XYZ file of C-alpha atoms in Angstrom:
480
model
C -79.170 6.489 55.289
C -76.684 4.635 53.115
C -77.909 1.052 52.778
C -75.158 -1.511 52.099
C -75.279 -5.257 51.578
C -72.190 -7.266 52.518
C -72.218 -10.748 50.973
C -70.338 -13.118 53.257
C -70.118 -13.223 57.055
C -66.567 -14.465 57.464
C -63.827 -12.187 58.815
C -63.563 -10.082 55.639
C -67.329 -9.499 55.558
C -67.608 -8.732 59.269
C -64.600 -6.411 59.203
C -66.130 -4.621 56.218
C -69.402 -4.133 58.098
C -67.532 -2.956 61.190
C -65.478 -0.435 59.251
C -68.605 0.931 57.572
C -70.540 1.602 60.777
C -67.458 2.951 62.550
C -66.663 5.471 59.830
C -70.157 6.584 58.882
C -72.968 7.078 61.428
C -75.479 7.198 58.576
C -74.926 3.709 57.166
C -76.904 0.500 57.716
C -75.504 -2.863 56.748
C -77.181 -6.173 55.957
C -74.668 -9.037 56.143
C -75.923 -11.807 53.857
C -74.613 -15.361 53.965
C -75.492 -18.523 52.078
C -75.264 -20.489 55.323
C -77.600 -20.039 58.306
C -74.511 -19.627 60.517
C -72.110 -16.673 60.545
C -68.308 -16.440 60.866
C -67.236 -18.235 57.667
C -63.885 -20.009 57.960
C -63.610 -19.123 61.642
C -66.491 -21.549 62.215
C -65.847 -23.957 59.351
C -62.109 -23.710 58.711
C -60.312 -23.259 62.033
C -59.456 -26.645 63.533
C -61.720 -27.582 66.484
C -58.751 -28.008 68.827
C -57.614 -24.415 68.239
C -59.899 -22.831 70.801
C -57.908 -19.604 71.044
C -58.357 -18.842 67.351
C -61.976 -19.999 67.403
C -62.612 -17.526 70.234
C -62.349 -14.839 67.558
C -66.027 -15.626 67.029
C -66.719 -13.533 70.137
C -65.234 -10.466 68.427
C -67.159 -11.134 65.235
C -70.339 -11.622 67.271
C -69.979 -8.200 68.856
C -69.863 -6.630 65.400
C -72.890 -8.529 64.097
C -74.890 -7.458 67.155
C -74.343 -3.770 66.345
C -77.639 -1.884 66.122
C -76.994 -0.852 62.508
C -75.850 -4.286 61.330
C -78.272 -7.107 60.542
C -77.382 -10.737 59.832
C -79.432 -12.497 57.162
C -78.378 -16.127 56.800
C -79.583 -18.733 54.345
C -79.486 -16.225 51.463
C -77.861 -17.542 48.297
C -76.435 -14.899 45.980
C -75.778 -15.754 42.352
C -76.883 -18.894 40.515
C -80.112 -20.222 42.022
C -80.409 -17.301 44.415
C -80.542 -13.527 44.434
C -78.845 -12.138 41.305
C -76.284 -9.380 41.884
C -78.439 -7.136 39.705
C -81.318 -7.589 42.169
C -79.092 -6.658 45.105
C -78.159 -3.486 43.286
C -81.876 -2.631 43.120
C -82.257 -3.170 46.865
C -79.109 -1.487 48.223
C -77.029 1.583 47.454
C -73.884 -0.583 47.451
C -72.950 -4.261 47.626
C -69.621 -5.579 48.913
C -68.795 -9.169 47.926
C -66.715 -10.999 50.544
C -67.289 -14.534 49.277
C -63.802 -15.935 49.816
C -62.181 -18.698 47.775
C -64.669 -21.529 47.746
C -62.743 -24.365 46.131
C -59.354 -26.044 46.393
C -56.548 -26.442 43.905
C -55.917 -29.812 42.298
C -52.637 -31.639 41.789
C -53.419 -32.471 38.172
C -51.799 -35.919 38.313
C -53.030 -39.389 37.285
C -55.015 -41.203 39.961
C -55.979 -38.050 41.826
C -59.650 -39.079 41.785
C -59.083 -42.555 43.232
C -61.179 -43.490 46.283
C -59.233 -42.499 49.361
C -57.836 -39.352 47.706
C -59.439 -36.154 48.961
C -58.811 -32.460 49.249
C -57.886 -31.217 52.694
C -60.903 -28.910 52.272
C -63.179 -31.972 52.188
C -61.593 -33.327 55.350
C -61.786 -29.987 57.174
C -65.440 -29.562 56.166
C -66.210 -33.025 57.554
C -64.624 -32.532 60.967
C -65.930 -28.935 61.132
C -69.570 -29.982 60.432
C -69.984 -27.883 57.289
C -73.550 -28.561 56.123
C -72.424 -29.050 52.508
C -70.113 -31.902 53.498
C -71.411 -35.242 52.263
C -68.133 -37.153 52.489
C -67.192 -39.584 55.224
C -65.121 -42.726 55.607
C -61.869 -40.770 55.361
C -59.945 -42.894 57.863
C -61.848 -46.152 57.404
C -59.352 -48.920 56.654
C -56.390 -46.519 56.562
C -53.104 -47.198 58.339
C -50.909 -44.624 56.601
C -51.865 -41.150 55.413
C -50.054 -38.760 53.095
C -50.755 -35.026 53.375
C -49.469 -33.158 50.330
C -48.586 -29.591 51.264
C -46.644 -27.782 53.971
C -48.912 -24.897 54.956
C -51.007 -24.386 58.080
C -53.986 -26.295 56.676
C -51.696 -29.275 56.067
C -50.459 -28.981 59.649
C -54.072 -28.810 60.892
C -55.222 -31.986 59.143
C -52.031 -33.793 60.142
C -52.566 -32.829 63.771
C -56.231 -33.877 63.758
C -55.284 -37.274 62.287
C -52.775 -37.737 65.109
C -55.009 -36.542 67.942
C -56.599 -39.003 70.333
C -60.251 -39.061 71.333
C -59.399 -37.713 74.787
C -58.082 -34.507 73.237
C -60.829 -34.157 70.613
C -63.839 -34.917 72.798
C -63.862 -31.488 74.546
C -64.057 -29.720 71.162
C -67.172 -28.882 69.131
C -66.346 -31.541 66.523
C -69.505 -33.288 65.256
C -70.173 -36.624 66.908
C -69.873 -38.731 63.751
C -66.414 -37.344 62.982
C -65.295 -37.834 66.593
C -66.501 -41.435 66.564
C -64.702 -42.153 63.284
C -61.437 -40.576 64.414
C -61.643 -42.416 67.743
C -61.696 -45.695 65.800
C -58.932 -44.616 63.398
C -56.026 -47.001 62.841
C -53.818 -44.353 61.216
C -50.404 -44.525 62.898
C -48.150 -43.083 60.187
C -48.661 -39.641 58.615
C -46.362 -38.195 55.952
C -46.579 -34.432 55.390
C -44.794 -33.750 52.126
C -43.610 -30.616 50.330
C -42.150 -30.362 46.840
C -39.755 -27.633 47.913
C -37.525 -27.093 50.930
C -38.121 -26.163 54.568
C -37.206 -22.504 54.012
C -40.145 -22.191 51.575
C -42.763 -23.962 53.697
C -45.888 -21.905 54.441
C -46.625 -23.119 57.972
C -46.097 -20.811 60.939
C -43.740 -21.746 63.756
C -46.443 -21.937 66.413
C -48.431 -24.486 64.418
C -45.287 -26.406 63.490
C -44.128 -26.682 67.119
C -47.549 -27.967 68.130
C -46.917 -31.184 66.211
C -44.101 -31.957 68.643
C -46.395 -31.664 71.680
C -48.959 -34.294 70.640
C -49.257 -37.162 73.138
C -47.988 -40.585 71.998
C -46.694 -39.063 68.762
C -43.194 -38.354 67.498
C -42.088 -36.146 64.638
C -39.420 -37.579 62.351
C -37.398 -35.449 59.950
C -34.719 -36.614 57.518
C -31.756 -34.256 57.842
C -30.455 -35.285 54.426
C -33.663 -33.911 52.874
C -33.409 -30.720 54.904
C -29.808 -30.230 53.839
C -30.823 -30.133 50.163
C -32.057 -26.619 50.949
C -29.078 -24.204 51.000
C -30.998 -21.933 53.372
C -31.230 -24.790 55.888
C -27.448 -24.921 56.088
C -27.199 -21.124 56.410
C -30.540 -19.585 57.480
C -29.050 -16.181 58.323
C -30.560 -14.565 55.235
C -34.096 -15.805 55.911
C -36.921 -13.786 57.502
C -37.319 -14.396 61.229
C -40.343 -16.686 60.844
C -38.518 -19.020 58.449
C -35.420 -19.024 60.681
C -37.575 -20.158 63.607
C -39.053 -22.937 61.478
C -35.541 -24.099 60.592
C -34.599 -24.143 64.282
C -37.575 -26.372 65.124
C -36.847 -28.762 62.252
C -33.153 -28.895 63.179
C -34.094 -29.928 66.721
C -36.312 -32.745 65.470
C -33.708 -33.914 62.969
C -31.218 -34.306 65.805
C -33.581 -36.347 67.985
C -33.405 -40.148 67.590
C -36.751 -41.965 67.085
C -38.237 -43.191 70.348
C -40.801 -45.653 68.997
C -43.995 -43.750 69.829
C -47.326 -45.341 68.791
C -47.879 -42.664 66.112
C -45.357 -41.039 63.788
C -45.494 -37.834 61.777
C -42.843 -37.748 59.056
C -42.057 -34.347 57.554
C -40.704 -34.790 54.020
C -39.272 -32.216 51.615
C -38.203 -31.995 47.974
C -40.707 -34.604 46.811
C -43.153 -33.809 43.990
C -46.250 -36.028 43.593
C -46.500 -37.463 40.072
C -49.061 -40.267 40.373
C -51.466 -41.930 42.774
C -51.491 -45.711 42.580
C -53.825 -48.440 43.674
C -52.536 -51.058 46.074
C -51.816 -53.242 43.053
C -49.731 -50.509 41.434
C -47.047 -50.091 44.075
C -44.493 -52.154 42.144
C -41.292 -50.778 40.570
C -41.777 -47.914 38.133
C -41.171 -49.854 34.915
C -43.827 -52.426 35.894
C -46.428 -50.008 37.226
C -49.885 -50.431 35.654
C -52.241 -47.547 35.054
C -54.200 -46.608 38.211
C -57.388 -48.629 38.341
C -60.725 -48.239 40.016
C -59.503 -49.574 43.391
C -58.696 -47.522 46.455
C -55.482 -45.530 46.553
C -52.580 -47.555 47.899
C -49.545 -45.320 47.392
C -48.278 -41.973 46.149
C -45.427 -41.896 43.674
C -43.101 -38.927 44.221
C -40.232 -37.621 42.161
C -37.237 -36.325 44.071
C -36.656 -32.613 43.366
C -33.694 -30.327 43.914
C -33.407 -26.523 44.045
C -33.033 -24.967 40.601
C -31.183 -21.907 41.860
C -34.029 -19.480 41.133
C -36.349 -20.285 44.034
C -38.046 -23.210 42.313
C -37.242 -26.892 41.942
C -36.500 -29.312 39.136
C -37.027 -33.040 38.885
C -34.187 -35.529 39.167
C -35.783 -38.554 37.510
C -35.571 -40.488 40.769
C -38.850 -41.775 42.208
C -40.145 -43.034 45.523
C -43.437 -44.749 46.341
C -44.964 -43.953 49.738
C -47.707 -46.237 51.014
C -50.993 -44.491 51.744
C -54.605 -45.550 52.092
C -55.568 -41.916 52.672
C -54.243 -38.970 50.645
C -55.142 -35.367 51.464
C -54.016 -32.612 49.120
C -53.494 -29.201 50.700
C -52.058 -27.088 47.917
C -54.153 -23.944 48.208
C -57.621 -22.452 47.698
C -59.089 -20.804 44.649
C -61.956 -18.377 44.053
C -64.880 -19.405 41.861
C -67.019 -17.236 39.577
C -70.170 -15.701 41.029
C -72.876 -15.505 38.390
C -73.468 -11.890 37.500
C -69.990 -10.654 38.488
C -66.866 -10.360 36.312
C -64.145 -12.913 37.080
C -60.468 -13.301 36.296
C -60.008 -17.046 35.773
C -56.226 -16.794 35.911
C -56.062 -15.260 39.393
C -59.361 -16.651 40.685
C -60.462 -13.149 41.748
C -62.914 -10.425 40.753
C -61.155 -7.612 38.841
C -61.061 -4.469 40.977
C -59.351 -1.193 41.680
C -58.938 -0.486 45.414
C -61.956 -2.723 46.002
C -64.150 -1.215 43.269
C -65.381 -3.951 40.913
C -64.224 -3.387 37.348
C -66.441 -4.221 34.395
C -64.659 -3.917 31.047
C -61.921 -1.965 32.806
C -64.217 0.648 34.367
C -65.441 0.853 37.956
C -68.973 -0.524 38.314
C -71.016 1.899 40.469
C -72.013 0.409 43.812
C -70.147 -2.913 43.449
C -67.132 -3.746 45.633
C -65.055 -6.700 46.806
C -62.998 -7.519 49.906
C -61.145 -10.558 51.220
C -59.877 -13.511 49.219
C -62.165 -12.898 46.236
C -60.440 -9.510 45.991
C -56.781 -10.356 46.622
C -56.570 -14.164 46.341
C -56.186 -16.706 49.180
C -53.279 -15.056 50.958
C -52.532 -13.837 54.458
C -53.972 -14.705 57.841
C -57.290 -13.733 59.426
C -55.943 -10.335 60.485
C -54.944 -9.532 56.892
C -58.632 -9.013 56.168
C -58.780 -5.852 58.300
C -56.653 -3.550 56.125
C -58.142 -5.183 53.031
C -61.664 -4.338 54.232
C -60.651 -0.797 55.230
C -59.309 -0.093 51.746
C -62.574 -1.218 50.170
C -64.672 0.747 52.656
C -62.609 3.865 51.980
C -63.435 3.526 48.276
C -67.127 2.956 49.004
C -67.427 5.960 51.293
C -65.643 8.131 48.748
C -68.402 7.161 46.326
C -71.239 7.494 48.863
C -72.660 10.824 47.748
C -73.120 9.549 44.210
C -74.486 6.208 45.368
C -77.157 7.813 47.539
C -78.545 9.704 44.572
C -80.225 6.467 43.517
C -83.505 5.515 45.212
C -83.555 2.172 47.004
C -86.048 0.665 49.484
C -85.753 1.820 53.081
C -85.653 -1.851 54.133
C -84.742 -4.636 51.729
C -85.906 -7.512 53.943
C -89.648 -7.387 53.048
C -88.736 -7.417 49.361
C -86.332 -10.340 49.821
C -89.156 -12.210 51.505
C -91.509 -11.235 48.677
C -88.967 -12.791 46.308
C -89.497 -16.098 48.110
C -86.582 -15.998 50.540
C -86.843 -16.830 54.245
C -83.617 -15.446 55.760
C -82.338 -16.737 59.081
C -82.027 -13.662 61.268
C -79.910 -13.297 64.391
C -82.433 -14.939 66.761
C -82.428 -17.972 64.464
C -78.659 -18.216 64.699
C -78.843 -17.920 68.493
C -81.313 -20.805 68.442
C -78.793 -22.900 66.496
C -76.199 -22.118 69.173
C -78.604 -23.246 71.887
C -79.414 -26.438 70.024
C -75.706 -27.223 69.707
C -75.178 -26.632 73.414
C -78.116 -28.944 74.205
C -76.737 -31.604 71.856
C -73.365 -31.449 73.571
C -74.981 -31.780 76.969
C -76.929 -34.841 75.859
C -73.697 -36.476 74.644
C -71.720 -35.677 77.788
C -69.590 -33.176 75.895
C -69.555 -29.386 75.627
C -70.965 -27.712 72.499
C -71.323 -30.113 69.548
C -72.000 -28.720 66.086
C -75.106 -29.633 64.132
C -73.730 -31.302 60.994
C -76.335 -30.832 58.278
C -78.743 -28.394 56.668
C -81.851 -30.118 58.010
C -80.867 -29.915 61.669
C -79.539 -26.352 61.347
C -82.673 -25.065 59.653
C -84.948 -26.975 62.020
C -83.271 -25.291 64.982
C -83.463 -21.851 63.380
C -87.104 -22.208 62.265
C -88.212 -23.599 65.625
C -86.918 -20.440 67.246
C -88.665 -18.258 64.673
C -91.962 -20.042 65.351
C -91.460 -19.719 69.108
C -90.773 -16.011 68.741
C -93.964 -15.540 66.735
C -96.005 -17.198 69.467
C -94.237 -15.171 72.176
C -94.850 -11.922 70.312
C -98.522 -12.821 69.835
C -98.884 -13.579 73.546
C -97.128 -10.356 74.488
C -99.503 -8.352 72.327
C -102.436 -9.879 74.185
C -101.023 -8.968 77.612
C -101.928 -5.585 79.087
C -99.173 -3.121 79.912
C -97.593 -3.784 83.291
C -98.929 -0.529 84.793
C -102.532 -1.254 83.780
C -105.134 -3.677 85.032
C -107.214 -5.715 82.597
C -110.545 -4.169 81.835
């Protein structure tokens, strides 16, 4: 048997495992994850009100329940955990599907002011990621600025505008639901430094903003018209043309005075975050202090004729007590693996990890750590298939090296206590019970302690059940 470890249980990791067992009947796969819960960004990145996308978990579940695939959660790989070199001792091959774990920064003064966050922080909070320690996002905020015009920016904008009635049926953790229910945010600016034809959101997500109850979308047609492709979208791909059509409709609709407003802004580049005391004219503006953010200073941009933008020297301050940057993800180095700091990826050739320009036997990558944070969930399928094709081409050579028949006892001997599939199922049951107790549906457990307590309780219960079963006589025999 070819024994493979896949590090990461998000879509890229699960699709890699699926492709392996589909193409080779003599392969066994352990899917390792740092978290006790599988599914990666499908669980911790998809907005809780997007039930159709979240239902993809059912497809991923079916893969992880395959008889030759085993889920091992709570296993850290790299610094403070299992070194990649140790995994190479335990498995014929290792595929790293660790994603892009951090966000990009704006690199402007005042970015670290209280009230300024990454959209990743906000998403982790309302998705109950156990590493999230932040809260108080909306406390005291009336106006929010979301910097970025991709789908994550649309997600956080939509969640800020949602009412408790719409969020309560989701699996959002109770603390986040309570905070958002009390939110006083009534004005949300979603801002891009370039034009509408270059925005990264998809039309379906964009249209959804216009369906939110008690909320209106406001677009400035003068800003849209700065983009030549807005005036003549005929040369754009179909998706961008549809976006232009939606924006054109909103631009032609007069404001109706709804309780909440989403303002889509374009051709504005953030240059500074200011405290409330710093929102005076530019020439009088003090340096940002230690107080909470009070405004974002933007410079008006215009197309430069080559697909980019250039500054005009004209500035605008937009009030904001909450600022969320959504300008992309970035991969981080994994101790023991090579890393290209410029691209934020692991160097590879068709998924084979490259060390000093040469393929490293038995080491592979798939997903964002391979290609960068691009594409949608489905993009991970062909990416995983390419990597698996490379691995299986190498299989005969890889199997010439002796590895343990089962790595799990040795991982335990190394001091690890992996959360296996029954432990994850116990977490699911605990979340269903929590939702029932709160008069909701499923409600996510929000922290490491509660997740691990649920998983370990199940493991202990299973041990007792197995012990009792061993003491019972077979059903077709009578006790002696």
